[in-house]
Coordinates of C-alpha atoms in Angstrom, one line a residue:
X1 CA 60.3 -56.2 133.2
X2 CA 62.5 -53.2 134.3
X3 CA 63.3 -51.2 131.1
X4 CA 64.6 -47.8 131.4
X5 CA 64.7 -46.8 127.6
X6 CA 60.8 -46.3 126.6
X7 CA 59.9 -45.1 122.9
X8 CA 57.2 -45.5 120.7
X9 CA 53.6 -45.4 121.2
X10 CA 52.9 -48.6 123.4
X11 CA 51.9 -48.0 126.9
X12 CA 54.4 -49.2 129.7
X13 CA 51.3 -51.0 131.5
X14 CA 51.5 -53.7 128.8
X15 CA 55.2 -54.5 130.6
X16 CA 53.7 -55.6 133.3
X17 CA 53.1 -59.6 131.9
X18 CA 54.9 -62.5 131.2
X19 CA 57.1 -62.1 128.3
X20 CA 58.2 -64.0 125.0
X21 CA 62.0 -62.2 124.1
X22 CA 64.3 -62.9 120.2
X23 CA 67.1 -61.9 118.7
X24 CA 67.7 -61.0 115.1
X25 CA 70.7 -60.2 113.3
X26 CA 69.7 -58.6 110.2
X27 CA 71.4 -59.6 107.0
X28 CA 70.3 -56.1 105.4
X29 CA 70.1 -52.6 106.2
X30 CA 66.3 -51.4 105.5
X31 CA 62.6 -51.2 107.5
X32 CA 61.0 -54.5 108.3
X33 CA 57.7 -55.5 109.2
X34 CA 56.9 -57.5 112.7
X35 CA 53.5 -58.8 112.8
X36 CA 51.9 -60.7 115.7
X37 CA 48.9 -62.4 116.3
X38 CA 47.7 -64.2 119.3
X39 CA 46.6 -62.7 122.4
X40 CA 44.8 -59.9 122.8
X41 CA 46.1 -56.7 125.0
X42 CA 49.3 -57.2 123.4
X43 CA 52.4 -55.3 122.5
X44 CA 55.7 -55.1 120.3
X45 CA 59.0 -53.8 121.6
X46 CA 62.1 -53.2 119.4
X47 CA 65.9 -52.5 121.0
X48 CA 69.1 -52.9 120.2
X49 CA 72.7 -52.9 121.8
X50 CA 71.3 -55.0 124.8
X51 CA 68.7 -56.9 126.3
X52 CA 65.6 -54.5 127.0
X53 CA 66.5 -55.4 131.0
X54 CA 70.3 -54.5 130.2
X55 CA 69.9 -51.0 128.6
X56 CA 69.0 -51.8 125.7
X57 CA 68.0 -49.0 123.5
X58 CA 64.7 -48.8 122.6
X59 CA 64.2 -48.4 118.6
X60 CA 60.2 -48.7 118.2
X61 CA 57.1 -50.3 119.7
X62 CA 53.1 -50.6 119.6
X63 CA 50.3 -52.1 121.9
X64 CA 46.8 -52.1 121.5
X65 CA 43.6 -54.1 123.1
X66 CA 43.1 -56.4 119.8
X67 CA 45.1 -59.6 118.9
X68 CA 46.9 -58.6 116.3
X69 CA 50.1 -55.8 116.3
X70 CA 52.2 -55.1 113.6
X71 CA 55.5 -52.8 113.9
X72 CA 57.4 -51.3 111.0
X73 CA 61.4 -50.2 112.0
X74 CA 64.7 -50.0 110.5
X75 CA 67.2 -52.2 111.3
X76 CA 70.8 -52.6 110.4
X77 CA 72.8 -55.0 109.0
X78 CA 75.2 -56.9 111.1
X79 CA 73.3 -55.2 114.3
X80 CA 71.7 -57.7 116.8
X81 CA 67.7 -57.1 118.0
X82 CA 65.6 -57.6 121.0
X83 CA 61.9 -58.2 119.6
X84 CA 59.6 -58.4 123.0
X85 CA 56.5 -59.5 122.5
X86 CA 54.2 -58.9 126.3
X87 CA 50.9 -58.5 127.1
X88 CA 48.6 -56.6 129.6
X89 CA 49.1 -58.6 133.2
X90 CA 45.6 -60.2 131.8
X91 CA 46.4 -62.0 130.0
X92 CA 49.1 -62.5 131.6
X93 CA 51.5 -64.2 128.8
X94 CA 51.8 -63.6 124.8
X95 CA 51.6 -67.6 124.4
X96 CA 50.4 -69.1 122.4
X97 CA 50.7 -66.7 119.5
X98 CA 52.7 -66.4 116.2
X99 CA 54.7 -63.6 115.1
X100 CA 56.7 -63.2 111.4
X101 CA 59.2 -60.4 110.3
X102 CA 59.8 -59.5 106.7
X103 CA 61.5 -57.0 104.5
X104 CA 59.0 -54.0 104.2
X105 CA 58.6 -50.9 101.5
X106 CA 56.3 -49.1 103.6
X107 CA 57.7 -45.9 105.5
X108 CA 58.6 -46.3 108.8
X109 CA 55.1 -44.4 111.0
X110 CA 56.5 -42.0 113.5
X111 CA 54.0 -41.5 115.8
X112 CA 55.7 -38.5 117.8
X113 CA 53.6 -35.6 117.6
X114 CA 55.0 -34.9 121.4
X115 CA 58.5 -34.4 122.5
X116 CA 58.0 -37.3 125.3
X117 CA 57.1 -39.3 121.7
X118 CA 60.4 -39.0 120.4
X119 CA 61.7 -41.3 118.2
X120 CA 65.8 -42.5 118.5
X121 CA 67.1 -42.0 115.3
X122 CA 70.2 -44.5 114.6
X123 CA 70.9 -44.6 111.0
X124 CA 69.2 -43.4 107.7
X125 CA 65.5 -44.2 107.7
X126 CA 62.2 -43.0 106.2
X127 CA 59.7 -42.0 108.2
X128 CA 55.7 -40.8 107.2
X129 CA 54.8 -37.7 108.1
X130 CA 51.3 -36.2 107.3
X131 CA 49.0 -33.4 108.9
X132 CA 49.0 -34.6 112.8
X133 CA 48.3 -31.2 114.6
X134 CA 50.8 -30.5 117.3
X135 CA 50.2 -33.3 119.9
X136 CA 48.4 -33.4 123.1
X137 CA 50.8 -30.8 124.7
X138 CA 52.2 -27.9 122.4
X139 CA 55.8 -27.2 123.5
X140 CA 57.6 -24.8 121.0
X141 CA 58.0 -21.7 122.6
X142 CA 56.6 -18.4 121.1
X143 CA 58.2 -17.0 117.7
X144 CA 61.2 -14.4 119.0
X145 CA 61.6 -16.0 122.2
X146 CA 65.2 -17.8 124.2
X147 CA 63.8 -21.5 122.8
X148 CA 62.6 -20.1 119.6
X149 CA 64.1 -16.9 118.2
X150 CA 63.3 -15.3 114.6
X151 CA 66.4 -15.0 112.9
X152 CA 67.0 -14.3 109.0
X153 CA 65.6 -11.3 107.0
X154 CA 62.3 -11.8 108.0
X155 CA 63.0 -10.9 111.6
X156 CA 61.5 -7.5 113.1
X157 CA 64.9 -6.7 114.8
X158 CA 68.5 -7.3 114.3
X159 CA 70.4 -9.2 114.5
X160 CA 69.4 -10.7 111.4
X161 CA 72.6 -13.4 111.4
X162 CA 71.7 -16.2 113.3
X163 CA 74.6 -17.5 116.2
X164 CA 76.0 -20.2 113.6
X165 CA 76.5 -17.6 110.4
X166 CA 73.8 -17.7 108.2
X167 CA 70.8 -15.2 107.6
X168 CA 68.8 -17.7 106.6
X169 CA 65.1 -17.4 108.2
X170 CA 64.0 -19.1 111.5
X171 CA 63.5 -20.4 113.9
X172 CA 59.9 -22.8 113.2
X173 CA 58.1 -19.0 112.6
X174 CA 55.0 -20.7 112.7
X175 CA 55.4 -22.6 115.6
X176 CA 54.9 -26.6 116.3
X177 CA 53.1 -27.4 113.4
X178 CA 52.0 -31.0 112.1
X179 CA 55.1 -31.8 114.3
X180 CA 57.9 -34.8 114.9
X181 CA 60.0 -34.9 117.1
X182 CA 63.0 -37.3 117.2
X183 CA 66.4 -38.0 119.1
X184 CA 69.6 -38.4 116.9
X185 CA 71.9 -40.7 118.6
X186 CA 76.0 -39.9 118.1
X187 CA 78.0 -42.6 118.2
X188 CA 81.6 -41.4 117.2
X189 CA 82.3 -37.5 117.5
X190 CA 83.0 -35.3 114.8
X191 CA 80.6 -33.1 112.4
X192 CA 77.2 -34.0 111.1
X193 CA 75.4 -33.5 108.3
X194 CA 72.3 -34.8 107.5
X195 CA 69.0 -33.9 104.8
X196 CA 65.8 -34.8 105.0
X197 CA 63.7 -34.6 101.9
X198 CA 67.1 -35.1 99.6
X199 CA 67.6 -36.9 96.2
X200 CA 64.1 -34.9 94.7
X201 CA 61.9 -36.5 97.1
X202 CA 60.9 -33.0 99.3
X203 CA 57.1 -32.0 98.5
X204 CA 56.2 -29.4 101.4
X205 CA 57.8 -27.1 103.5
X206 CA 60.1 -29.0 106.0
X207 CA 61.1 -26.5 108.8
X208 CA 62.7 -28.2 111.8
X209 CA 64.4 -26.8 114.7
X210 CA 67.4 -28.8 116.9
X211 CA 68.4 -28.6 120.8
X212 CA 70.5 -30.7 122.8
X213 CA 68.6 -34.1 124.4
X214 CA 69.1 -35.0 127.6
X215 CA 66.3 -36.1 130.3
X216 CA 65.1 -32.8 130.6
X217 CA 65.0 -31.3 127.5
X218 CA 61.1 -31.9 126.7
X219 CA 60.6 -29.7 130.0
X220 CA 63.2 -26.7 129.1
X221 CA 61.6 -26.5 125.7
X222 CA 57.8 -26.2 126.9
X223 CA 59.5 -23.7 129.5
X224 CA 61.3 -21.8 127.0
X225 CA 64.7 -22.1 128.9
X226 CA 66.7 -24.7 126.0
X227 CA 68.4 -22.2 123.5
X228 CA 68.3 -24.3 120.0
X229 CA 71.8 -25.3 118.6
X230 CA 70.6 -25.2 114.7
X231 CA 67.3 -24.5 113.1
X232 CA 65.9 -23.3 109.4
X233 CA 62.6 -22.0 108.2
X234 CA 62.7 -23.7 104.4
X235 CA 63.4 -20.5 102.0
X236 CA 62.2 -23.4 99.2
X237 CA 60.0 -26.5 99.0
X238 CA 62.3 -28.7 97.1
X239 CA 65.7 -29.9 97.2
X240 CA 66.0 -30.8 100.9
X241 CA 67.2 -29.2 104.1
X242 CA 69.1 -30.0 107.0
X243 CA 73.0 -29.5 108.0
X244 CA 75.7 -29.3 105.4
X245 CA 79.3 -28.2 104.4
X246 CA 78.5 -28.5 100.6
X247 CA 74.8 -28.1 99.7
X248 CA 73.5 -31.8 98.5
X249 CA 72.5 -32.1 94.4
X250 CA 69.1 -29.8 93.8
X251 CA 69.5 -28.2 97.0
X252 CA 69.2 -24.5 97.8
X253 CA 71.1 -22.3 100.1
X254 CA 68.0 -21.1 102.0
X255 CA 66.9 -24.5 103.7
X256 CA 70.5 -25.7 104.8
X257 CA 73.0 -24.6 107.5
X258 CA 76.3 -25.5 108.4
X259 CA 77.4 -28.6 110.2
X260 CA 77.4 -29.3 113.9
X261 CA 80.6 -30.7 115.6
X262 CA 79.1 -33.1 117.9
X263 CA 80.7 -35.3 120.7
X264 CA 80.8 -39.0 121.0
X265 CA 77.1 -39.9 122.7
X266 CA 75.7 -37.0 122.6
X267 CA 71.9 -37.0 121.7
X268 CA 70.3 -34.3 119.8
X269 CA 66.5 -33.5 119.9
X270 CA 65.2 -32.1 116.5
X271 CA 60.8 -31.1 116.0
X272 CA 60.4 -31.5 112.4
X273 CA 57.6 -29.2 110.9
X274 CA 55.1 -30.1 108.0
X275 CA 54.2 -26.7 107.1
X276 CA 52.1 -27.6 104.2
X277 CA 50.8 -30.4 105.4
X278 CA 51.6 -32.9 102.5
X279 CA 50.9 -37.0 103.4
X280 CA 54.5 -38.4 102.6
X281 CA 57.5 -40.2 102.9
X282 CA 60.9 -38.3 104.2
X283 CA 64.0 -40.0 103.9
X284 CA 66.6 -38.6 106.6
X285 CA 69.9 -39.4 105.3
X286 CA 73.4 -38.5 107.5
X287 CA 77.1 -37.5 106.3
X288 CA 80.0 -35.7 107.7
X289 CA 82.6 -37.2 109.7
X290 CA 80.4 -38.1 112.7
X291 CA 78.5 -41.1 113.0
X292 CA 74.9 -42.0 114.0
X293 CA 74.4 -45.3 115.6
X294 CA 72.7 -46.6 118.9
X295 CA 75.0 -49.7 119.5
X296 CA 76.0 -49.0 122.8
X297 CA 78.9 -46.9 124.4
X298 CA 81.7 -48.1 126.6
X299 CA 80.9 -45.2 128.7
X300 CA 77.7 -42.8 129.0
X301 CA 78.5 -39.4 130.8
X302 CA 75.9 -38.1 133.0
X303 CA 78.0 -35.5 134.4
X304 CA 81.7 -33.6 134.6
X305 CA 83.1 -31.3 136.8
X306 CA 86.3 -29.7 137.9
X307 CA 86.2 -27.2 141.0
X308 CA 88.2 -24.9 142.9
X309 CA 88.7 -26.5 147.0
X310 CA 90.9 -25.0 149.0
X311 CA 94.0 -25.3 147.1
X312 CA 93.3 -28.1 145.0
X313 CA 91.1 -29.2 142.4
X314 CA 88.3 -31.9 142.7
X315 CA 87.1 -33.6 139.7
X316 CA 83.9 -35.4 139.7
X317 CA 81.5 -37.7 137.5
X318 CA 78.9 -39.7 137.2
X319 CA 78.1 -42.7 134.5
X320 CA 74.9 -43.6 133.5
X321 CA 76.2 -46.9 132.2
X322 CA 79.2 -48.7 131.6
X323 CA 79.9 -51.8 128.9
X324 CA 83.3 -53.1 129.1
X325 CA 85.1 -49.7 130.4
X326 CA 88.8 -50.2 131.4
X327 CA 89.3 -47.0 133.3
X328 CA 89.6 -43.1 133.3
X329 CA 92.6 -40.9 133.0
X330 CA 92.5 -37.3 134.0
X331 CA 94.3 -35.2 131.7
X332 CA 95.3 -31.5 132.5
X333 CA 96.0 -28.5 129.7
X334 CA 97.2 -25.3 130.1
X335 CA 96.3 -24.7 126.3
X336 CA 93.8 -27.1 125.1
X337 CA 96.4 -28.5 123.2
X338 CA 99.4 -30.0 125.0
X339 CA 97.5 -33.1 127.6
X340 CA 99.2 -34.8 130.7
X341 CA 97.9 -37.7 132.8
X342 CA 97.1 -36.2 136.3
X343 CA 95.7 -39.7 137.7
X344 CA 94.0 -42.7 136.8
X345 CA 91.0 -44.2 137.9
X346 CA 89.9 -47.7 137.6
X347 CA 86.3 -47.8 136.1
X348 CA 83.3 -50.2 137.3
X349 CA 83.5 -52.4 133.7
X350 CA 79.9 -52.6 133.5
X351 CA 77.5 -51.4 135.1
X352 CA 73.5 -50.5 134.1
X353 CA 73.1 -47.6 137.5
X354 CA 74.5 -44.6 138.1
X355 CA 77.9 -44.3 139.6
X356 CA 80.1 -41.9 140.9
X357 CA 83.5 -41.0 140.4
X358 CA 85.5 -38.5 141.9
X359 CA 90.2 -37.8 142.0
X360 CA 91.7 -34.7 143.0
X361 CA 94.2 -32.6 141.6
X362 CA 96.9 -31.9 144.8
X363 CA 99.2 -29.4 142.8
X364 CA 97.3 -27.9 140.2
X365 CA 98.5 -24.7 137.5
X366 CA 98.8 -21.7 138.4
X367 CA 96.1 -19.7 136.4
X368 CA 94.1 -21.0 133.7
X369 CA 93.9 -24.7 133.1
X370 CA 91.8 -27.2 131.7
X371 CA 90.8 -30.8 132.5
X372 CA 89.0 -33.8 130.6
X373 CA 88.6 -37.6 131.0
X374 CA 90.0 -39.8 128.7
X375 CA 87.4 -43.1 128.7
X376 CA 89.3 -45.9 127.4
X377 CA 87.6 -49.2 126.9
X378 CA 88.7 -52.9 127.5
X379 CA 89.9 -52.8 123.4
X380 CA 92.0 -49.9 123.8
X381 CA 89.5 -47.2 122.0
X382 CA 88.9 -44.1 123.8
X383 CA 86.3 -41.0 124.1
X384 CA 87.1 -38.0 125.9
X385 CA 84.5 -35.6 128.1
X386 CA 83.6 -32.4 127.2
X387 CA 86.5 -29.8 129.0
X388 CA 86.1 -28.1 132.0
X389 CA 88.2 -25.2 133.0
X390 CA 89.1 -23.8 136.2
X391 CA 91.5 -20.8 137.4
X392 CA 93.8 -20.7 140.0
X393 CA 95.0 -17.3 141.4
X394 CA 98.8 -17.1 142.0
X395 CA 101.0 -14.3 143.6
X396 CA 98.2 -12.9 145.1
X397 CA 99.0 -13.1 148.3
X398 CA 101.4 -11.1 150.5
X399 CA 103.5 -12.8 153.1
X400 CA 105.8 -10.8 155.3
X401 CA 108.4 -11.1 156.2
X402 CA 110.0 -12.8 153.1
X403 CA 112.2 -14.4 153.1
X404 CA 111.5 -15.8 157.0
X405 CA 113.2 -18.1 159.4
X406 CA 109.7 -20.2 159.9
X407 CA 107.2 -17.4 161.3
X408 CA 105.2 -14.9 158.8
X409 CA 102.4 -13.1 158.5
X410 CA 99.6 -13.8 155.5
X411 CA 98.2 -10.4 154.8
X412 CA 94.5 -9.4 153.3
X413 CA 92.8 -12.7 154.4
X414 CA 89.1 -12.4 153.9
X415 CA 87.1 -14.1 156.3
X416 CA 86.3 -17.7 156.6
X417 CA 89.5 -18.7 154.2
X418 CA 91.8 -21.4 154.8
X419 CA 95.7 -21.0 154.3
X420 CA 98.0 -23.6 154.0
X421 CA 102.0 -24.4 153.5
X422 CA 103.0 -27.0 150.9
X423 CA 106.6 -27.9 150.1
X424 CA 108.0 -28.3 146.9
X425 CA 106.9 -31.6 145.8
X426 CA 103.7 -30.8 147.1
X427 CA 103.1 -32.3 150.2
X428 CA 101.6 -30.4 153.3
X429 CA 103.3 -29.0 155.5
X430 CA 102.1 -28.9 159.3
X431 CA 101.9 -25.0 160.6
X432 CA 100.5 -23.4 163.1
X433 CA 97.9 -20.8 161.4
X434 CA 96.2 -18.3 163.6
X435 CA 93.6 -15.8 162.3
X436 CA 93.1 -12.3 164.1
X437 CA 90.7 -9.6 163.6
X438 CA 92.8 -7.3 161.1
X439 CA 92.4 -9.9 158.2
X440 CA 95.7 -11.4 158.9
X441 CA 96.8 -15.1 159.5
X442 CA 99.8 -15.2 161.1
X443 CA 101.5 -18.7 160.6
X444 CA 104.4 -20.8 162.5
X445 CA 105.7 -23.7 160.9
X446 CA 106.6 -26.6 162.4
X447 CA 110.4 -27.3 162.4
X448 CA 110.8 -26.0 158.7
X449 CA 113.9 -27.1 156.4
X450 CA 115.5 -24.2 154.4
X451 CA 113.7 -24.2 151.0
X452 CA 111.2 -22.7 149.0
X453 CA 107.5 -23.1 150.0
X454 CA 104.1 -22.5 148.7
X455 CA 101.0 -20.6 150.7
X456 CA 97.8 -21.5 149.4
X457 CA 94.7 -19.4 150.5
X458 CA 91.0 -20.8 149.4
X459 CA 88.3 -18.9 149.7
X460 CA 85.3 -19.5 148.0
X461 CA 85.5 -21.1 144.6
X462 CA 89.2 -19.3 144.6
X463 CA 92.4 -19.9 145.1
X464 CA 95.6 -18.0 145.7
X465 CA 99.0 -18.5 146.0
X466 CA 102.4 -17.2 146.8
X467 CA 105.9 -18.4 147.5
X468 CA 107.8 -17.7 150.4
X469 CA 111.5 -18.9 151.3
X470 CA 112.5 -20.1 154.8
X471 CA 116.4 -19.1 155.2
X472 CA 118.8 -21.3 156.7
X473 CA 118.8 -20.1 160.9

């Protein structure tokens, strides 16, 4: 079977044999016990939002060489599961075997002592952690370095405020230790909050540290080139720590810093530290206005950009995967505030590859000027992209003579730019442009009207632009 979300601690290889696929639909929010038994070199594979072949997200899983598996996740009410049950290609089928779910006290086991471990994190859930080492590979940069710097009053040098306001101590100043790493998945935008350890139930030391996921973000850690986005070094050992705007009931200043505005789908990779090594149960609770959840998104956005060519701007993106996706409208700001429709594109409904987008901009602003997408679904909701902003160069150009009765002379033209004449609803207009060796372009236009006119020169990522006005002969 072709899955492309992989988590948990069974091996890939036991994908490779016939399979035996449920649903569930939870009744109850809470952890939940799969047990198997029947073939041996057998596995259990959790996900949720699709079929595992669909993009479904992967929420847990276990293999071994006995007959017997058993799986502990969390699972949410109202929220249908994929429950795989496959097997080594010998034997080549799970069948004949039994399997049983049930409602289960027992801590969910992370098993994530490695970044490529990481566990998606889609709701509240409680996890065991105890004194695992730091994996087969330890990634977390040196104390004081881009991917873990030493903030707080601790710190050998200023500054002793860390980028988000606080003084409080970090980052993990004793590097990966007993370590878990995990994915939180953002469903709908806004800020998050979260604890872990809250309500009286924190016995160690939990320091943690938090960097934006994507495919590459095990690598840029190890490499020390992923700059974290929040972290804390636990000031106390009780009362919880995490992100929050009010500090939670028992909790102390030390171990918590402020919320993080976060966009809809975005994925956040957090290594959770068990300094003193305790054997326990953390509960990992989330508030704030944003909301974690794996179901899946109308649109995930691989990639963005607006650029500078010639004298236009090309926008371009790329979807990772699309579930019932109406279309895209490209929205352009001169002050992040104020938004108008530049174009519309019709979007692939649903689709489980990459795919590729791209519209252009044919009279952009002058100056500064921002664009975003607007994805709007098949229901009507929407997400927008993160903003891009470009700038656009205007009056700095010199044309002479000005006004002209067709014929002028671009002056200053650097070499290997383009010039061209558009009219004033935008349209080009055809000229004859001819470039000499004194970094001038001297231009001819083609049976002009009277009117006012626009030159556009590109060079580079740049653009510039002056008016000129052909007088009536």
């Amino acid at each position: 079977m072709n899955i492309a979300s992989i988590c948990g601690t069974a091996s890939t290889l036991y994908l490779d044999g016939y399979e035996a696929l449920y649903t569930v639909t939870p009744t109850t929010t809470g952890t939940y016990a799969i047990n198997y038994a029947g073939q041996t070199w057998s596995s259990i594979w959790v996900f949720s939002g699709a079929c595992p072949a669909s993009g479904g997200i992967c929420q847990g899983s276990v293999s071994s060489s006995t007959a017997t598996q058993s799986l502990v996740v969390t699972m949410t009410a109202g929220v249908q599961y994929w429950i795989l049950f496959d097997t080594f290609p010998t034997p080549i089928s799970p069948c004949p075997g039994t399997f049983s779910i049930s409602a289960s006290t027992v801590p969910v086991p992370v098993v994530a002592s490695d970044c490529n471990q990481a566990v998606n994190v889609c709701t509240n859930i409680n996890f065991q952690i105890d004194p695992n080492g730091s994996g087969s590979v330890y990634e977390i940069p040196p104390l004081g370095s881009y991917g873990n710097p030493d903030y707080g009053l601790f710190s050998l040098v200023p500054p002793y405020y860390n980028p988000w306001g606080t003084t409080n101590d970090g980052c993990l100043r004793a590097g990966e230790l007993n370590s878990t790493w995990m994915v939180v998945n953002v469903l709908t935008g806004g800020s998050l909050t979260f604890t872990f350890g809250g309500l009286g139930t924190q016995t160690g030391f939990y320091d943690w540290i938090m960097y934006p996921y994507s495919a590459t973000a095990c690598a840029q850690v190890a490499a020390n080139t992923l700059a974290p986005v929040r972290c804390n070094w636990n000031g106390v050992a009780t009362g919880g720590t995490g992100l929050a705007t009010t500090l939670p009931a028992g909790g102390n200043a030390t171990n918590f810093e402020p919320p993080l505005n976060v966009a809809a789908g975005s994925r956040w990779l957090i290594c959770f530290s068990n300094w003193s090594s305790v054997t326990t149960a953390v509960p990992l609770q989330f508030g704030g206005t944003a909301v974690v959840s794996c179901s899946p998104l109308p649109v995930e956005l691989l990639a963005f950009e607006a650029t500078v060519n010639g004298s236009r701007v090309s926008l371009d993106w790329v979807t990772a995967s699309e579930s019932n996706s109406s279309h895209f409208d490209v929205e352009r700001s001169v002050d992040l505030e104020g938004w108008e429709k530049v174009d519309m594109v019709e979007a692939m409904g649903s689709a489980h590859l990459q795919t590729g987008y791209a519209s252009t901009d044919h009279t952009p602003l002058a100056n500064l000027s921002y664009y975003r997408l607007r994805m709007v679904d098949l229901d009507g909701s929407f997400s927008f992209s993160p903003v891009r902003a470009v700038r656009m160069i205007e009056d700095a150009l010199v044309c002479h003579p000005n006004p002209t009765n067709g014929s002028f002379t671009v002056l200053d033209v650097p070499e290997g730019a383009t010039i061209e004449v558009l009219d004033m609803l935008g349209r080009t207009v055809a000229a004859d442009v001819r470039m000499d060796p004194l970094r001038k372009a001297r231009v001819e236009l083609n049976s002009p009207l009277p009117g006012l006119y626009t030159v556009r020169m590109g060079h580079g990522a740049s653009v510039a632009m002056t008016k000129v006005l052909v007088a009536e002969k």
